[in-house]
mmCIF file of C-alpha atoms in Angstrom:
data_model
loop_
_atom_site.group_PDB
_atom_site.id
_atom_site.type_symbol
_atom_site.label_atom_id
_atom_site.label_comp_id
_atom_site.label_asym_id
_atom_site.label_seq_id
_atom_site.Cartn_x
_atom_site.Cartn_y
_atom_site.Cartn_z
ATOM 1 C CA MET A 1 -0.102 -0.349 -0.021
ATOM 2 C CA HIS A 2 1.606 3.534 -1.279
ATOM 3 C CA THR A 3 1.782 6.363 1.626
ATOM 4 C CA ARG A 4 0.883 9.717 1.144
ATOM 5 C CA ARG A 5 4.628 10.740 1.132
ATOM 6 C CA GLU A 6 5.468 8.271 -1.626
ATOM 7 C CA ALA A 7 2.502 9.462 -3.708
ATOM 8 C CA LEU A 8 3.221 13.089 -3.387
ATOM 9 C CA ALA A 9 7.069 12.306 -4.719
ATOM 10 C CA HIS A 10 5.912 10.173 -7.618
ATOM 11 C CA THR A 11 3.270 13.290 -8.573
ATOM 12 C CA ALA A 12 6.542 15.447 -7.720
ATOM 13 C CA ALA A 13 8.790 13.300 -9.820
ATOM 14 C CA LEU A 14 6.790 13.363 -12.830
ATOM 15 C CA THR A 15 5.487 16.655 -13.370
ATOM 16 C CA ALA A 16 10.025 17.716 -13.257
ATOM 17 C CA LEU A 17 9.871 14.803 -15.771
ATOM 18 C CA LEU A 18 7.165 16.644 -17.773
ATOM 19 C CA ALA A 19 7.805 19.530 -17.778
ATOM 20 C CA GLY A 20 12.379 19.265 -18.443
ATOM 21 C CA THR A 21 11.187 17.281 -21.373
ATOM 22 C CA GLY A 22 8.775 20.005 -22.780
ATOM 23 C CA LEU A 23 5.880 18.305 -22.939
ATOM 24 C CA TRP A 24 3.969 19.605 -20.525
ATOM 25 C CA PRO A 25 0.520 21.287 -22.609
ATOM 26 C CA ALA A 26 0.916 24.637 -23.953
ATOM 27 C CA ALA A 27 -2.668 25.284 -23.012
ATOM 28 C CA ALA A 28 -1.537 25.326 -19.351
ATOM 29 C CA GLN A 29 1.341 28.533 -19.445
ATOM 30 C CA PRO A 30 -0.153 31.840 -19.797
ATOM 31 C CA ALA A 31 -0.478 33.632 -23.226
ATOM 32 C CA PRO A 32 1.157 36.877 -23.482
ATOM 33 C CA PRO A 33 -0.602 39.825 -23.183
ATOM 34 C CA ARG A 34 -2.352 41.708 -25.942
ATOM 35 C CA PRO A 35 -1.040 45.512 -26.870
ATOM 36 C CA ALA A 36 -4.620 47.015 -27.100
ATOM 37 C CA SER A 37 -3.768 48.204 -30.589
ATOM 38 C CA ALA A 38 -3.610 45.429 -32.005
ATOM 39 C CA SER A 39 -5.800 42.968 -33.677
ATOM 40 C CA ALA A 40 -6.825 39.931 -34.834
ATOM 41 C CA PRO A 41 -4.096 37.310 -35.499
ATOM 42 C CA PRO A 42 -4.672 37.354 -39.580
ATOM 43 C CA GLY A 43 -7.228 33.770 -40.276
ATOM 44 C CA SER A 44 -8.219 33.938 -36.648
ATOM 45 C CA PRO A 45 -12.325 33.471 -35.820
ATOM 46 C CA LEU A 46 -12.238 36.515 -33.269
ATOM 47 C CA PRO A 47 -12.694 40.468 -34.943
ATOM 48 C CA ALA A 48 -9.886 42.828 -33.790
ATOM 49 C CA TRP A 49 -10.339 44.801 -31.045
ATOM 50 C CA PRO A 50 -12.007 48.002 -31.484
ATOM 51 C CA ALA A 51 -9.764 50.190 -29.040
ATOM 52 C CA ALA A 52 -10.503 53.315 -30.291
ATOM 53 C CA ALA A 53 -14.196 53.019 -29.963
ATOM 54 C CA PHE A 54 -13.592 52.257 -26.218
ATOM 55 C CA ALA A 55 -11.250 55.359 -25.549
ATOM 56 C CA ALA A 56 -13.946 57.235 -27.754
ATOM 57 C CA ARG A 57 -15.955 60.346 -25.911
ATOM 58 C CA PRO A 58 -18.539 61.514 -25.694
ATOM 59 C CA VAL A 59 -21.588 58.527 -27.046
ATOM 60 C CA ALA A 60 -21.793 60.301 -30.373
ATOM 61 C CA ALA A 61 -18.111 60.027 -31.002
ATOM 62 C CA VAL A 62 -18.159 56.158 -30.418
ATOM 63 C CA TYR A 63 -19.519 55.661 -34.550
ATOM 64 C CA PRO A 64 -17.197 56.932 -36.538
ATOM 65 C CA ALA A 65 -14.519 54.909 -34.612
ATOM 66 C CA LEU A 66 -16.306 52.083 -35.529
ATOM 67 C CA GLY A 67 -17.105 54.015 -39.483
ATOM 68 C CA LEU A 68 -20.499 53.038 -39.120
ATOM 69 C CA PRO A 69 -22.654 56.084 -39.775
ATOM 70 C CA VAL A 70 -24.816 57.921 -37.448
ATOM 71 C CA PRO A 71 -27.795 55.354 -36.489
ATOM 72 C CA GLU A 72 -31.241 56.220 -37.489
ATOM 73 C CA PRO A 73 -34.267 55.296 -34.577
ATOM 74 C CA SER A 74 -35.966 52.397 -34.517
ATOM 75 C CA ALA A 75 -39.294 50.285 -33.737
ATOM 76 C CA LEU A 76 -37.162 46.871 -35.265
ATOM 77 C CA VAL A 77 -34.416 47.840 -32.303
ATOM 78 C CA SER A 78 -35.811 46.421 -28.774
ATOM 79 C CA LEU A 79 -34.449 48.039 -25.731
ATOM 80 C CA ARG A 80 -35.242 46.584 -22.181
ATOM 81 C CA VAL A 81 -33.509 48.316 -18.949
ATOM 82 C CA PRO A 82 -35.271 49.157 -15.560
ATOM 83 C CA ALA A 83 -36.318 52.894 -15.337
ATOM 84 C CA LEU A 84 -35.305 52.453 -12.171
ATOM 85 C CA ALA A 85 -32.036 50.655 -11.034
ATOM 86 C CA GLU A 86 -32.048 50.604 -7.199
ATOM 87 C CA ASP A 87 -28.555 49.550 -7.775
ATOM 88 C CA GLY A 88 -25.857 50.768 -10.347
ATOM 89 C CA THR A 89 -23.164 48.330 -9.840
ATOM 90 C CA SER A 90 -25.609 45.675 -11.695
ATOM 91 C CA VAL A 91 -28.295 46.917 -13.763
ATOM 92 C CA ALA A 92 -29.811 44.749 -16.464
ATOM 93 C CA VAL A 93 -30.081 45.078 -20.016
ATOM 94 C CA SER A 94 -31.616 43.109 -23.027
ATOM 95 C CA VAL A 95 -30.881 44.071 -26.753
ATOM 96 C CA SER A 96 -33.233 42.443 -29.522
ATOM 97 C CA VAL A 97 -34.019 43.126 -32.860
ATOM 98 C CA ALA A 98 -37.310 42.368 -34.891
ATOM 99 C CA VAL A 99 -35.087 41.930 -38.806
ATOM 100 C CA PRO A 100 -38.151 40.544 -41.429
ATOM 101 C CA ALA A 101 -38.060 38.271 -43.879
ATOM 102 C CA GLY A 102 -35.720 39.247 -46.288
ATOM 103 C CA ALA A 103 -34.210 42.187 -45.021
ATOM 104 C CA PRO A 104 -30.157 42.277 -44.263
ATOM 105 C CA GLY A 105 -28.962 40.568 -40.956
ATOM 106 C CA VAL A 106 -27.581 42.273 -38.168
ATOM 107 C CA GLN A 107 -23.715 41.861 -37.812
ATOM 108 C CA ARG A 108 -22.598 43.619 -34.940
ATOM 109 C CA LEU A 109 -24.645 45.045 -31.857
ATOM 110 C CA LEU A 110 -23.788 47.185 -29.919
ATOM 111 C CA VAL A 111 -25.017 48.145 -25.792
ATOM 112 C CA LEU A 112 -23.897 52.723 -24.818
ATOM 113 C CA VAL A 113 -24.408 54.180 -21.259
ATOM 114 C CA ALA A 114 -24.494 57.901 -21.886
ATOM 115 C CA HIS A 115 -23.016 59.004 -18.853
ATOM 116 C CA ASN A 116 -19.799 56.425 -18.247
ATOM 117 C CA PRO A 117 -16.501 57.115 -17.993
ATOM 118 C CA VAL A 118 -16.696 54.893 -20.999
ATOM 119 C CA PRO A 119 -19.867 54.665 -22.958
ATOM 120 C CA LEU A 120 -19.141 51.429 -25.016
ATOM 121 C CA ALA A 121 -20.470 49.404 -22.771
ATOM 122 C CA ALA A 122 -20.235 46.159 -25.238
ATOM 123 C CA VAL A 123 -19.801 44.698 -28.921
ATOM 124 C CA PHE A 124 -21.399 41.797 -29.784
ATOM 125 C CA GLU A 125 -20.275 40.512 -33.188
ATOM 126 C CA VAL A 126 -23.445 38.083 -34.074
ATOM 127 C CA GLY A 127 -24.165 37.017 -37.645
ATOM 128 C CA ASP A 128 -26.861 34.588 -40.131
ATOM 129 C CA ALA A 129 -26.368 31.650 -37.880
ATOM 130 C CA VAL A 130 -27.090 33.836 -34.379
ATOM 131 C CA ALA A 131 -30.399 35.707 -33.575
ATOM 132 C CA PRO A 132 -29.653 39.155 -32.369
ATOM 133 C CA GLN A 133 -30.656 39.026 -28.824
ATOM 134 C CA VAL A 134 -28.677 39.644 -25.655
ATOM 135 C CA ALA A 135 -28.551 40.226 -22.462
ATOM 136 C CA LEU A 136 -26.042 41.623 -20.350
ATOM 137 C CA ARG A 137 -25.792 43.199 -16.990
ATOM 138 C CA VAL A 138 -23.645 47.366 -17.299
ATOM 139 C CA LYS A 139 -22.518 49.642 -13.868
ATOM 140 C CA MET A 140 -23.957 53.144 -14.167
ATOM 141 C CA ALA A 141 -22.843 55.436 -11.594
ATOM 142 C CA GLN A 142 -25.352 57.917 -12.179
ATOM 143 C CA ASP A 143 -28.885 58.869 -13.805
ATOM 144 C CA THR A 144 -28.189 58.010 -17.828
ATOM 145 C CA ALA A 145 -29.367 57.310 -21.323
ATOM 146 C CA VAL A 146 -29.266 54.053 -22.624
ATOM 147 C CA TYR A 147 -28.655 53.043 -26.655
ATOM 148 C CA ALA A 148 -29.081 50.308 -28.216
ATOM 149 C CA VAL A 149 -27.255 50.005 -31.535
ATOM 150 C CA ALA A 150 -27.971 47.272 -34.657
ATOM 151 C CA VAL A 151 -25.950 47.134 -37.430
ATOM 152 C CA LEU A 152 -27.206 46.253 -39.952
ATOM 153 C CA ALA A 153 -25.452 43.620 -42.869
ATOM 154 C CA ASP A 154 -25.984 46.651 -45.379
ATOM 155 C CA GLY A 155 -23.970 48.941 -43.159
ATOM 156 C CA ARG A 156 -26.922 50.780 -41.660
ATOM 157 C CA ALA A 157 -27.106 50.992 -38.552
ATOM 158 C CA LEU A 158 -30.469 51.544 -36.097
ATOM 159 C CA TYR A 159 -30.926 52.461 -32.403
ATOM 160 C CA ALA A 160 -33.445 52.646 -29.883
ATOM 161 C CA ARG A 161 -32.378 54.713 -26.634
ATOM 162 C CA GLN A 162 -33.963 54.153 -22.604
ATOM 163 C CA GLU A 163 -33.614 56.305 -19.634
ATOM 164 C CA VAL A 164 -32.885 54.548 -16.618
ATOM 165 C CA THR A 165 -32.576 56.415 -13.794
ATOM 166 C CA VAL A 166 -30.147 55.210 -10.857
ATOM 167 C CA ALA A 167 -30.809 55.449 -7.031
ATOM 168 C CA LEU A 168 -27.297 54.451 -5.696
ATOM 169 C CA GLY A 169 -24.591 54.642 -8.271
ATOM 170 C CA GLY A 170 -22.679 51.610 -9.597
ATOM 171 C CA CYS A 171 -19.914 53.565 -7.060
ATOM 172 C CA GLY A 172 -21.554 53.127 -4.185
ATOM 173 C CA GLN A 173 -22.787 56.820 -3.697
ATOM 174 C CA THR A 174 -26.184 57.695 -3.842
ATOM 175 C CA VAL A 175 -27.417 59.928 -6.831
#
């Protein structure tokens, strides 16, 4: 019967052998950090990181940073967010787009929070194989407008807007 000490010694020896011969799995090694301006590697299924869009302020500056036209209001975009958020640290936001049959599909969904330090809260790359709907939680420090923007395959951008009153700010202060 093996003792615990023997089991630990065997485990340590095996680990040293794997690490010493280079057989330790590469997936277990942390990846080097990507710079904020880095784009996705060629052939990668991931889109490039839109660093300029996340740095853009105010909301109107986000659209040119993403190469988008100014969005038009549309009833096709549905934005659900509580009118009164009791706690701004985690506010539920739900976005969906009702795409009519034969109309261009949704390529991207954006969620923007006007008075946040970084207005662009999220960018979702969607395609024809994915239903254009997302749900997330965002942090809000004060009363603000929330925008849901749908970017269509034909290049148009449509949006819905809703005002949110925050009772307790996301940083713990009362508003």
